[in-house]
XYZ file of C-alpha atoms in Angstrom:
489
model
C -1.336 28.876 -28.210
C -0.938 25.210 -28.290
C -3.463 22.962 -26.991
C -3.388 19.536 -26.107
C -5.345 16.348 -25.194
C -2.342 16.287 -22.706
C -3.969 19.488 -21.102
C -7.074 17.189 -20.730
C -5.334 15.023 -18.674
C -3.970 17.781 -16.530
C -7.366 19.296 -15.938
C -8.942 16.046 -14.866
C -6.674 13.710 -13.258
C -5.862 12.948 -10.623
C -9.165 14.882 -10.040
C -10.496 17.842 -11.619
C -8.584 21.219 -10.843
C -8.266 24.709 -12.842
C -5.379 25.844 -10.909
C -3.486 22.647 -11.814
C -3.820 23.673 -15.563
C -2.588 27.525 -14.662
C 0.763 26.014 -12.598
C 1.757 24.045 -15.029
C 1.720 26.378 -17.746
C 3.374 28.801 -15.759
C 6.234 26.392 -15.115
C 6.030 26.063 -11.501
C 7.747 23.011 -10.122
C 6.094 20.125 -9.532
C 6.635 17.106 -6.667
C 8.016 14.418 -9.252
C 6.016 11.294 -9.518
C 6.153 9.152 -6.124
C 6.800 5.047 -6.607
C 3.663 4.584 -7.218
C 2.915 6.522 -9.853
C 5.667 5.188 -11.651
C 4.355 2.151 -11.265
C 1.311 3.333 -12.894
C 3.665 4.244 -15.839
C 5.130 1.088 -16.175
C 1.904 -1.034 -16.121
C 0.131 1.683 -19.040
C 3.450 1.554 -21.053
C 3.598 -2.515 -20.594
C 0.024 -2.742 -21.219
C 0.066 -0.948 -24.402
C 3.542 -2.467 -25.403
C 1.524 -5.506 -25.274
C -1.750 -4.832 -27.162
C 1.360 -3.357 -30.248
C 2.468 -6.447 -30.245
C -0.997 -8.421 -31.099
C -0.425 -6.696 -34.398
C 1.578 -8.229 -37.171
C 1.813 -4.950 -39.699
C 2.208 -1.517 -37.452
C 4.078 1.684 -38.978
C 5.843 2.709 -35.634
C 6.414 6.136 -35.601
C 7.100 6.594 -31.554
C 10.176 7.308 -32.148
C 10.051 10.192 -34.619
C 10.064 13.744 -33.576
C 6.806 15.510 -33.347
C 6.811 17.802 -36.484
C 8.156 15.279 -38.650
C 5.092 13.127 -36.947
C 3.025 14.935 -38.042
C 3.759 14.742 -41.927
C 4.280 10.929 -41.865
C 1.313 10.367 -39.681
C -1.227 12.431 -42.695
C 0.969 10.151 -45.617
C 0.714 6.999 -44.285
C -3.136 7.363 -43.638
C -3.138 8.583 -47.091
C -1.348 5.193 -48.181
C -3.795 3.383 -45.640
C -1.392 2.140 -43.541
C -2.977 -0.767 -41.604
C -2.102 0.187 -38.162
C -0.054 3.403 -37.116
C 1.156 3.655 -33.678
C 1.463 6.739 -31.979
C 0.814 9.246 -34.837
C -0.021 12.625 -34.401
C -2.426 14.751 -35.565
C -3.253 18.562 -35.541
C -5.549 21.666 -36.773
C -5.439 25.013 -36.226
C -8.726 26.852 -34.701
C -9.765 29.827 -33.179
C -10.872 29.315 -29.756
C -12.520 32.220 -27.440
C -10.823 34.964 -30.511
C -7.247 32.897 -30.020
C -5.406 30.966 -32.514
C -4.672 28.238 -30.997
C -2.773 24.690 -32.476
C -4.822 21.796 -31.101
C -2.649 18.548 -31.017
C -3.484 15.080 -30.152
C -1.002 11.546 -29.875
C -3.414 8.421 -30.510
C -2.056 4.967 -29.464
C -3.480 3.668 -32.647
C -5.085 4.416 -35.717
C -6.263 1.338 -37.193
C -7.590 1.010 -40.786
C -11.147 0.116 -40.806
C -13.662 -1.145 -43.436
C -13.600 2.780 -45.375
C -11.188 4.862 -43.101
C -9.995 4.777 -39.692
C -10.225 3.447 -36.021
C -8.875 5.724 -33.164
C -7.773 3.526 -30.632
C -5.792 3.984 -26.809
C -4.577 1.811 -24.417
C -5.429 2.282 -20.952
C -4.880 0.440 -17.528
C -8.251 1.359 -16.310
C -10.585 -0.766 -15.693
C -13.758 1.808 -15.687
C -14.296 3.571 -18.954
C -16.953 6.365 -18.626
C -16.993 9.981 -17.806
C -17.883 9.549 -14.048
C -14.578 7.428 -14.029
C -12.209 8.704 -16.896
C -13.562 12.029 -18.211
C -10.069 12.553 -19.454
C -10.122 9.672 -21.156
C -13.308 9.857 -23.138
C -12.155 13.438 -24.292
C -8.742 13.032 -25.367
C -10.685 10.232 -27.451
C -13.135 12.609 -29.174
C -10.522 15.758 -29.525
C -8.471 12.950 -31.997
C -11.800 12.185 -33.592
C -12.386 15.586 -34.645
C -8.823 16.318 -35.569
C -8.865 13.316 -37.347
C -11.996 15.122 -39.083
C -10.685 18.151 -39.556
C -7.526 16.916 -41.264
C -9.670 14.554 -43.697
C -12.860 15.638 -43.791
C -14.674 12.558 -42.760
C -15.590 11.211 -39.126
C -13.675 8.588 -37.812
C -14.786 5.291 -38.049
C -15.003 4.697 -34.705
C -13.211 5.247 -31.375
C -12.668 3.122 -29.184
C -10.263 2.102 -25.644
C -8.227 -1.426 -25.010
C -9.124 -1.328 -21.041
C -6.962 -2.823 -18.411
C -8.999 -6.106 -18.767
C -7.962 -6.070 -22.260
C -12.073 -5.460 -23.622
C -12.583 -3.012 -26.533
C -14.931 -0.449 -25.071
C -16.844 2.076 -27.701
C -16.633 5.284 -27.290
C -19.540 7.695 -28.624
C -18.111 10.686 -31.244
C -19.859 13.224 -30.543
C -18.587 15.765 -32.988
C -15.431 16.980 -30.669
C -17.938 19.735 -29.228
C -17.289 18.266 -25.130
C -13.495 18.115 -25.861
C -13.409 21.518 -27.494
C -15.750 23.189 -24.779
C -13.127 21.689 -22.328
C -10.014 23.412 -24.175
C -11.751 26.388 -24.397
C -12.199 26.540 -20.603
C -8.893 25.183 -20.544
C -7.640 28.204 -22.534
C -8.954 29.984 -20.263
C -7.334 29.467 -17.324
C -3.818 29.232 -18.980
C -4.254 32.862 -20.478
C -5.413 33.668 -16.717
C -3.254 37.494 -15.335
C -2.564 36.197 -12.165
C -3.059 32.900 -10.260
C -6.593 32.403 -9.060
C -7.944 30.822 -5.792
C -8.906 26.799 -5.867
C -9.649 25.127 -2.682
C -7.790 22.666 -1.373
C -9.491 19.189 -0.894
C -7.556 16.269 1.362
C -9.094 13.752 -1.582
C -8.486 16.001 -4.385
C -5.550 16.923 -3.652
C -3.941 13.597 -2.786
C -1.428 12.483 -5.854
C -0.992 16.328 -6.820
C 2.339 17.565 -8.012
C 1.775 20.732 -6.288
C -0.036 19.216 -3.237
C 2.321 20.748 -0.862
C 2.682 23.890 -2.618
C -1.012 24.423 -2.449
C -1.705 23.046 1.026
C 1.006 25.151 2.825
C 0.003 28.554 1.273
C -3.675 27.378 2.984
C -2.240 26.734 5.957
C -0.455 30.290 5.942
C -3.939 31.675 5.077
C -5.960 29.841 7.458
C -8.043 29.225 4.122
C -11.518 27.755 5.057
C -11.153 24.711 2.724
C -8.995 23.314 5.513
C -12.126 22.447 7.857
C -12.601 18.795 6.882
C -16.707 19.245 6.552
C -16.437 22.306 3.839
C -16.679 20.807 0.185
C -15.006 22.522 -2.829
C -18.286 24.097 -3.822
C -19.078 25.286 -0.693
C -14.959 26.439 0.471
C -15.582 29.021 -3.247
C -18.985 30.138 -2.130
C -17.594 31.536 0.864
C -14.452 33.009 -0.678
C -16.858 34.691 -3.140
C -18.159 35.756 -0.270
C -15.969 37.195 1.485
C -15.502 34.299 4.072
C -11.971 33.471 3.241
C -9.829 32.556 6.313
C -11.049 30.431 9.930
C -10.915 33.917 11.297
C -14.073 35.067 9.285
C -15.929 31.499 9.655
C -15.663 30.911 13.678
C -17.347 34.767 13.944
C -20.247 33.695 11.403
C -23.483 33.305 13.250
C -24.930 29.504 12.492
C -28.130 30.935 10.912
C -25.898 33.289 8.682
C -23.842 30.403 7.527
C -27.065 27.553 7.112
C -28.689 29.978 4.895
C -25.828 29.969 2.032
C -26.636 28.139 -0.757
C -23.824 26.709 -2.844
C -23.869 24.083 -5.961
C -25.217 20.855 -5.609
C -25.435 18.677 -8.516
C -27.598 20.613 -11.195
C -29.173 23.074 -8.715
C -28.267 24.793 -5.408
C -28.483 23.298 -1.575
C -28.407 25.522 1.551
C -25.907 24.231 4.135
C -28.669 23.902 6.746
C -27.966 21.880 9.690
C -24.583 21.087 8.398
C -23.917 24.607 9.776
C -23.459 23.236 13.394
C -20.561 20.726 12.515
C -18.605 22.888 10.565
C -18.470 25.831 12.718
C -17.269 23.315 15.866
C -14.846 21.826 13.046
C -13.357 25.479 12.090
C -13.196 26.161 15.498
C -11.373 23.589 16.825
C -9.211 24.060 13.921
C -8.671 27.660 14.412
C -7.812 27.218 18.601
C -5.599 23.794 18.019
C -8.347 22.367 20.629
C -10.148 19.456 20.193
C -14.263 19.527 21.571
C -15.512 16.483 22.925
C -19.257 16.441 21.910
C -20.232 12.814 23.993
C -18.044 9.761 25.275
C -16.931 7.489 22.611
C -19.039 4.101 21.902
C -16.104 2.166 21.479
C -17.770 -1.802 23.162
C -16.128 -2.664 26.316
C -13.894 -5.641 26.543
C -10.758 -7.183 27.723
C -9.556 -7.836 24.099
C -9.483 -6.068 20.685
C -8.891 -7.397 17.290
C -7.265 -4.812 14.723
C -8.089 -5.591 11.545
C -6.455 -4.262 8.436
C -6.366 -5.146 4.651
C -3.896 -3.825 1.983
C -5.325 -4.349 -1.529
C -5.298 -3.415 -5.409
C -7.663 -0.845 -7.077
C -9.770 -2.024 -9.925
C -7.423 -0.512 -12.550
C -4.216 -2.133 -11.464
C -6.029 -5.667 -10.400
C -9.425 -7.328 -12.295
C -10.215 -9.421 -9.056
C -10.133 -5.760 -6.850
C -7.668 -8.078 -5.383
C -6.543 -8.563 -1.294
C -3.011 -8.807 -1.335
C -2.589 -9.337 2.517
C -5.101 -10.078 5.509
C -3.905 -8.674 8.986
C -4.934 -9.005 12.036
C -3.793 -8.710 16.171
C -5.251 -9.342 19.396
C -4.479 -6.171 21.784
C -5.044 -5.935 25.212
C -5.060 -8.198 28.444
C -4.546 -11.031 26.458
C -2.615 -9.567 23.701
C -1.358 -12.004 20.876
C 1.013 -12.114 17.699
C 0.814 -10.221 14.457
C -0.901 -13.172 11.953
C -1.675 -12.685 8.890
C -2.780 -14.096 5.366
C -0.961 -13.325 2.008
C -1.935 -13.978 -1.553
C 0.452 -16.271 -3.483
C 1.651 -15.376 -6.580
C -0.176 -18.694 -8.660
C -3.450 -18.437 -9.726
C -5.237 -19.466 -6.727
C -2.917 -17.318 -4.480
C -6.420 -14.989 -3.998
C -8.384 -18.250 -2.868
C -5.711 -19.544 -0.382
C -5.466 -16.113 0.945
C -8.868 -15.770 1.908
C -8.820 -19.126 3.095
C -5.853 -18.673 5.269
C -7.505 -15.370 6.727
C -10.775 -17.925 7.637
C -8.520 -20.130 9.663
C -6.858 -17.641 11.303
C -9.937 -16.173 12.533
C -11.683 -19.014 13.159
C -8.258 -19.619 15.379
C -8.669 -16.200 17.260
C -12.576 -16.894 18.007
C -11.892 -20.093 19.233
C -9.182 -18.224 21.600
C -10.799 -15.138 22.497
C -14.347 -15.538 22.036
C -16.910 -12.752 19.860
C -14.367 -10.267 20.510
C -14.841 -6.599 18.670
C -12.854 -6.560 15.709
C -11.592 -2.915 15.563
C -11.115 -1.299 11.534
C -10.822 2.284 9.843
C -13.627 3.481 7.823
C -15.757 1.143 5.505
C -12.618 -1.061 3.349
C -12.445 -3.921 5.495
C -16.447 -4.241 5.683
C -16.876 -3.812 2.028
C -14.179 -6.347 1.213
C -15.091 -9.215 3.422
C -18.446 -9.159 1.681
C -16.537 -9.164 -1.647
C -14.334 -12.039 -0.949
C -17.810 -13.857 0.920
C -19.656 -13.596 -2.169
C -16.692 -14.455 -4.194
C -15.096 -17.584 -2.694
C -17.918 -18.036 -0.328
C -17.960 -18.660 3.818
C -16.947 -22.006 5.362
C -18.533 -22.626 8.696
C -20.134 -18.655 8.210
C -16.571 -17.496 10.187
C -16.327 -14.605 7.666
C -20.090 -13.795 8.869
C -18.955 -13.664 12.443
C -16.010 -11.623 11.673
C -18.417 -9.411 10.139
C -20.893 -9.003 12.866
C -17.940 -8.233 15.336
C -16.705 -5.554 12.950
C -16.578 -2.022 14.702
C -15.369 0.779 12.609
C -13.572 3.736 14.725
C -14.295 6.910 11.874
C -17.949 7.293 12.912
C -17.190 6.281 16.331
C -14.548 9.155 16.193
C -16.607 11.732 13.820
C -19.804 11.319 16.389
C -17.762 11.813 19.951
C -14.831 14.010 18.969
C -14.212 17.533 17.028
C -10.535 17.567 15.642
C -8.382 20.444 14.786
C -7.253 18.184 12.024
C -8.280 19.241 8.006
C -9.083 15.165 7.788
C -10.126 12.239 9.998
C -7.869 9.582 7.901
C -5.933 7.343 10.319
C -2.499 8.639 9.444
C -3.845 12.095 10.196
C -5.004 11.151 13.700
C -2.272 8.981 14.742
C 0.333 11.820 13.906
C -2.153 14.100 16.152
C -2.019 11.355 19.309
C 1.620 10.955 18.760
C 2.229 7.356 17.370
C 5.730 7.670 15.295
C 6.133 4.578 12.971
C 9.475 3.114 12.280
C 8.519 3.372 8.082
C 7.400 7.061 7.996
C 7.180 7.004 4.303
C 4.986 4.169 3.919
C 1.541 4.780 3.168
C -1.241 2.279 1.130
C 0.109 3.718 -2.325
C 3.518 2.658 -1.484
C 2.660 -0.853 -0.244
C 0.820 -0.803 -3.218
C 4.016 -0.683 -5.519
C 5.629 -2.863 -3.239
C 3.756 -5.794 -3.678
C 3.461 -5.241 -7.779
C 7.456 -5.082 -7.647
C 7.393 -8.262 -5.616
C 4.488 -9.802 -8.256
C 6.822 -8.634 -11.137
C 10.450 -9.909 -9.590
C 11.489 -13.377 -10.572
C 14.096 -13.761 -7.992
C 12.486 -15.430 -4.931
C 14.810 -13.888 -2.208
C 14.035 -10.516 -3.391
C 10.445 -11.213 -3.766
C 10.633 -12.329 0.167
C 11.969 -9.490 1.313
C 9.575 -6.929 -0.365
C 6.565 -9.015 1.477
C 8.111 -8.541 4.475
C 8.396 -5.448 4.278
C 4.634 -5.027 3.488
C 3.911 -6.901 6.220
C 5.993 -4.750 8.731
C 3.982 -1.668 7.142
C 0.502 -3.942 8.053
C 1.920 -4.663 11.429
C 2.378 -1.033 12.077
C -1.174 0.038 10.762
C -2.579 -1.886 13.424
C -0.412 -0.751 16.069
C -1.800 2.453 15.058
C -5.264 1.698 14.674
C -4.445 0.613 18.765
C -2.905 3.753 19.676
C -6.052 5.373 18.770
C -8.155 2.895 19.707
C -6.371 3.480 23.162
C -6.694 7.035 22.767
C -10.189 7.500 21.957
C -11.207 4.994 25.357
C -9.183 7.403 27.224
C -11.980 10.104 26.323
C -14.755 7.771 27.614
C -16.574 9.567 30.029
């Protein structure tokens, strides 16, 4: 059996899942990689392209095929190469009574004061084991192949991050990476495939998302009600509980006396029992429960307010690519919003240009609520206040209008939905948007293709079309808005 820090990768990312591992070594097909995930690929491969090139001697052996990698890899540490890129190295080991070939790819072995640096390249921004377990692992399974093959520890390990810092990694013998492979192992020498729960986070960027999530839908698997955790959704497999059918007849008591994992020890579900019986109920009848009329404010006018930004790893600023916002209702008024320019104070004039804008709408409309989706749009405006600051404290009135429609939603409604994410809910009201296959990840690799292009007209037309995805969030964010004021009581 041959074991990889590849298989790493597969058990961790995009989040942790055995039955990931199993499909994959079975061969079953995968969804292939989405625009933004190849945009992902680009950015690592120009990002490490790029660290390559800040050295002047490198013996490049990307290019060679693996087993004759391997050999040149051992003789050119032997003639201590100065910098090796993309090497390979192996060892054979007997994991849980298997043979098993363990193989690992550095980026880089670099030749240090008495042997060797292993260094790789990542886009990511966060280098730990809360962030990138995979990451730290693959890192200490070449360590201890490195080891293994020479007989002395590596001289040190370490990651070129996104921001383009050297972060330290700790060697800790290989014992975490091999502990993972043997678990790994495992489930790839599994008889028959196993159960996993389904997770509307986890399960997100997933090759076999829709695989998975339409043989739980045919089940009526319990991990579809949106208030049952992954811990929880195998407790009650384990026990028996496996499909809605066998939740909605549990008695409340019964289910808030089950204990399931919770960090190192156990947690009964308590009065969390309540809520996820109503959610697997309304689930299980297609029937929504009204618990108590919305709190959405009463007023003549509503601003939606929507962001579209970069993640950590693909931007060091957590940048805002584009402010939107749009007064609905008696007075209703025209999509505005602010975009970053593409210098190095695009971010600055941006936020700037959002300011006016709002300060432009208050002046208008008054203290008006200023309608969002779950906690971005608060978290960012105090991000850009404490970054770039708040002229006239308009940024501190457009935060103390802010009124966020999830809890609103989660307090007066029960949803037959497996998540309360906007494009969930406007689906369930009806709303049909003239981009169907937009979502954030896609305007996401929009706006880096427009950040990369060089041709101006091109660039133009990407933006707008971002911008016609941003208008069409907040129309949504409307229809619900609507929607939900239609249950008011």
């Amino acid at each position: 059996m041959r074991l990889t820090a590849s298989d790493l990768y597969t058990y961790f990312r995009p989040s942790k899942c055995d039955l990931r591992v199993y499909l994959r070594h079975a061969g079953e097909p995968e969804t292939p990689p989405g625009p933004y995930q190849q945009v992902l690929f680009r950015l690592a491969e120009r990002h490490e392209k790029a660290h390559l090139a800040t050295f002047p001697e490198v013996r490049d052996l990307s290019s060679v095929p693996l087993i004759e990698r391997l050999g040149q890899t051992a003789e050119a540490l032997k003639q201590r190469a100065p910098v090796i890129y993309q090497g390979a190295l192996s060892s054979v080991v007997e994991l849980n009574g298997v043979r098993c070939e363990l193989l690992g790819e550095p980026d880089f072995l670099i030749r240090g004061d008495e042997g060797y640096v292993i260094r790789d390249s990542k886009i990511s921004k966060r280098i730990d084991e809360q962030n990138h377990p995979e990451i730290i692992y693959q890192l200490r399974l070449y360590g201890w192949l490195y080891e293994q093959t020479f007989g002395a520890r590596p001289e040190r390990l370490e990651v070129h991050s996104g921001p383009g810092d050297i972060v330290p990694i700790e060697y800790d013998g290989g014992n975490a990476a091999l502990d993972a492979l043997r678990w790994i192992l495992n489930l790839k020498r599994a008889a028959s495939e196993f159960y996993s729960p389904v997770g509307w986070t986890k399960c997100g960027d997933c090759g076999f998302h829709d695989r998975c999530w339409q043989r739980a839908a045919r089940d009526r698997d319990v991990a579809l009600v949106s208030d049952i955790d992954q811990n929880l959704a195998r407790v009650l497999h384990q026990q028996n509980i496996v499909s809605l059918n066998d939740l909605v007849g549990l008695p409340e008591s019964q289910l808030a006396a089950i204990e399931r994992p919770w960090g190192k020890g156990t947690r009964r579900v308590g009065a969390q029992a309540k809520r996820i019986l109503q959610c697997a109920r309304a689930l299980a009848s297609g029937k929504e429960l009204i618990l108590s009329s919305p709190d959405v404010p009463k007023s003549a006018n509503y601003a939606i307010f929507d962001l579209e930004g970069l993640p950590p790893h693909l931007d060091e600023l957590e940048k805002v690519y584009l402010w939107g916002i749009q007064v609905f209702g008696e007075q209703s008024g025209p999509y505005r919003c602010a975009t970053a320019g593409f210098g190095p104070d695009g971010d600055r004039q941006a936020w700037e240009e959002f300011i006016q804008i709002a300060d432009e709408i208050f002046a208008q409309y008054g203290d008006l609520p200023i309608v969002h989706w779950s906690h971005y749009e608060r978290t960012k405006l105090d991000l850009y206040m404490s970054r770039f600051g708040d002229r006239d404290g308009i940024a501190a009135r457009v935060r103390q209008n802010l009124v966020d429609l999830l809890p609103i939603t989660q307090k007066a409604l029960v949803l037959p939905l497996p998540s309360y994410s906007l494009k969930v809910i406007e689906k369930y009201i009806g709303f049909q948007r003239k981009i169907p296959e937009a979502n954030g990840e896609w305007a996401m690799a929009k706006y880096i293709e427009a950040v990369e292009t060089e041709d101006a007209h091109s660039r133009d037309a990407v933006m707008e079309q971002i911008r016609e995805y941003n208008r069409e969030d907040l129309e949504a964010s409307w229809a619900v808005l609507k929607w939900l004021m239609s249950k008011r009581s």
